[in-house]
Each structure stands twice: as structure tokens, then as C-alpha cells.
Amino acid sequence: MLIMIKAIIRPDKANDVMAKLMADGFPSVTKMNVAGRGKQRGIKIGEVTYDEVPKTMLMFVIKEADKDLVIEDIIATARTGEKGAFGDGKIFISPVDEMYTVSSGVKETGAETSPSGPASETPAAPAV
């Protein structure tokens, strides 16, 4: 089964997270600049309150068997300091029933097995 991981993290951590996942065999990613707020309802600096804070969203489609490794990589790389801080981000996981490669029209279900792990010929995640 395939899953989609959406990680909303601090923009200054995005390249480090992508490099770590690339080193672990997960090269495909979609990266988007987003803005939002968490439980803190934004951030107040002096007299000015910012309702939305800039973040980066990284999306990956991977095999469910690789989920724990990818989540550990994201948390270890995106966390601020040893214990983390408010605003470090969130990770969301959802199932992917099907995916299609636009150029070839090939449908991938994730049922394919790959003998050489996540960086094999069968894409571990599409670049959307």
C-alpha cells in the first residue's frame, strides 16, 4: 500500500529534510511554500500580531513499509534543538489508493515489489 506524507515545517529546515530523505533513498518530493498558524494562533512580535506564519509543505508518496523511517528522518531533521519548539510543524499521513504517471499513463498501486529498496526502478514517490 502507498501512503502520502505531508510535512509542514519551518522553511529553513526544508532543504535539510530533503537532503536527509535523498540520502536514505527517497528522492521524489513536492515542495510548496504555504502559510498558516497552529494552536498559538500566529505569532506576536512587539505590538504586531502575525496571523499566518510562513511554512514549507513537503509531500512524499512512499510505500507504507517505509513510513517509520521517513517520519523519523523528518522529525529528527526538522526539529529545532534537542526537544523541539512551538512552530516546528506537523506531519500528516493519508492512504494513496492509486497514482498515475502523466507522461506514460501508467497506473501504480504500490503492490509492485522492488528488489533493491526505495531507490529502485519503481518510483518510491512521484514528483507532483
mmCIF file of C-alpha atoms in Angstrom, residues 44-119:
data_model
loop_
_atom_site.group_PDB
_atom_site.id
_atom_site.type_symbol
_atom_site.label_atom_id
_atom_site.label_comp_id
_atom_site.label_asym_id
_atom_site.label_seq_id
_atom_site.Cartn_x
_atom_site.Cartn_y
_atom_site.Cartn_z
ATOM 1 C CA LYS A 44 3.197 38.335 18.249
ATOM 2 C CA ILE A 45 6.349 40.386 17.827
ATOM 3 C CA GLY A 46 6.203 43.597 19.815
ATOM 4 C CA GLU A 47 2.841 45.203 19.124
ATOM 5 C CA VAL A 48 2.329 43.383 15.807
ATOM 6 C CA THR A 49 0.487 40.049 15.577
ATOM 7 C CA TYR A 50 1.048 37.880 12.518
ATOM 8 C CA ASP A 51 -1.973 35.612 11.988
ATOM 9 C CA GLU A 52 -0.197 33.477 9.414
ATOM 10 C CA VAL A 53 3.365 32.263 9.596
ATOM 11 C CA PRO A 54 5.323 31.153 6.501
ATOM 12 C CA LYS A 55 5.970 27.401 6.330
ATOM 13 C CA THR A 56 7.067 24.853 3.741
ATOM 14 C CA MET A 57 5.000 21.790 2.896
ATOM 15 C CA LEU A 58 6.828 18.707 1.633
ATOM 16 C CA MET A 59 4.784 15.888 0.103
ATOM 17 C CA PHE A 60 6.040 12.355 -0.415
ATOM 18 C CA VAL A 61 4.310 9.206 -1.673
ATOM 19 C CA ILE A 62 6.041 6.139 -0.314
ATOM 20 C CA LYS A 63 5.408 2.504 0.495
ATOM 21 C CA GLU A 64 3.745 2.036 3.858
ATOM 22 C CA ALA A 65 6.649 -0.168 4.959
ATOM 23 C CA ASP A 66 8.943 2.893 4.740
ATOM 24 C CA LYS A 67 6.677 5.146 6.826
ATOM 25 C CA ASP A 68 8.537 4.912 10.145
ATOM 26 C CA LEU A 69 11.937 5.672 8.595
ATOM 27 C CA VAL A 70 10.632 8.690 6.679
ATOM 28 C CA ILE A 71 8.787 10.089 9.715
ATOM 29 C CA GLU A 72 11.872 9.612 11.908
ATOM 30 C CA ASP A 73 14.017 11.397 9.313
ATOM 31 C CA ILE A 74 11.589 14.338 9.100
ATOM 32 C CA ILE A 75 11.259 14.715 12.873
ATOM 33 C CA ALA A 76 14.997 14.402 13.544
ATOM 34 C CA THR A 77 15.891 16.899 10.823
ATOM 35 C CA ALA A 78 13.052 19.442 11.160
ATOM 36 C CA ARG A 79 13.019 19.659 14.972
ATOM 37 C CA THR A 80 14.502 22.814 16.478
ATOM 38 C CA GLY A 81 17.067 21.958 19.125
ATOM 39 C CA GLU A 82 17.035 18.767 21.135
ATOM 40 C CA LYS A 83 13.459 18.960 22.414
ATOM 41 C CA GLY A 84 11.819 20.973 19.626
ATOM 42 C CA ALA A 85 9.819 24.186 19.812
ATOM 43 C CA PHE A 86 6.371 25.533 19.009
ATOM 44 C CA GLY A 87 6.100 26.041 15.269
ATOM 45 C CA ASP A 88 8.382 23.161 14.242
ATOM 46 C CA GLY A 89 5.492 21.733 12.222
ATOM 47 C CA LYS A 90 3.139 18.809 11.728
ATOM 48 C CA ILE A 91 3.208 15.568 9.743
ATOM 49 C CA PHE A 92 0.047 14.196 8.140
ATOM 50 C CA ILE A 93 -0.346 10.670 6.718
ATOM 51 C CA SER A 94 -3.042 9.525 4.265
ATOM 52 C CA PRO A 95 -3.559 6.420 2.160
ATOM 53 C CA VAL A 96 -2.991 6.569 -1.609
ATOM 54 C CA ASP A 97 -5.252 4.144 -3.464
ATOM 55 C CA GLU A 98 -3.817 4.774 -6.927
ATOM 56 C CA MET A 99 -1.377 7.018 -8.717
ATOM 57 C CA TYR A 100 -0.691 7.607 -12.381
ATOM 58 C CA THR A 101 2.394 8.820 -14.204
ATOM 59 C CA VAL A 102 1.161 11.579 -16.506
ATOM 60 C CA SER A 103 3.759 11.097 -19.258
ATOM 61 C CA SER A 104 3.168 7.358 -19.691
ATOM 62 C CA GLY A 105 -0.329 6.927 -18.287
ATOM 63 C CA VAL A 106 0.973 4.022 -16.193
ATOM 64 C CA LYS A 107 -1.073 3.274 -13.085
ATOM 65 C CA GLU A 108 0.896 2.376 -9.971
ATOM 66 C CA THR A 109 -0.772 0.790 -6.965
ATOM 67 C CA GLY A 110 2.217 0.199 -4.710
ATOM 68 C CA ALA A 111 1.693 -3.553 -4.920
ATOM 69 C CA GLU A 112 4.819 -3.828 -7.037
ATOM 70 C CA THR A 113 7.764 -5.168 -5.113
ATOM 71 C CA SER A 114 11.194 -3.775 -5.618
ATOM 72 C CA PRO A 115 14.236 -5.980 -5.036
ATOM 73 C CA SER A 116 16.620 -3.103 -4.290
ATOM 74 C CA GLY A 117 14.631 -0.991 -1.826
ATOM 75 C CA PRO A 118 13.178 2.511 -2.056
ATOM 76 C CA ALA A 119 15.543 3.845 -4.731
#
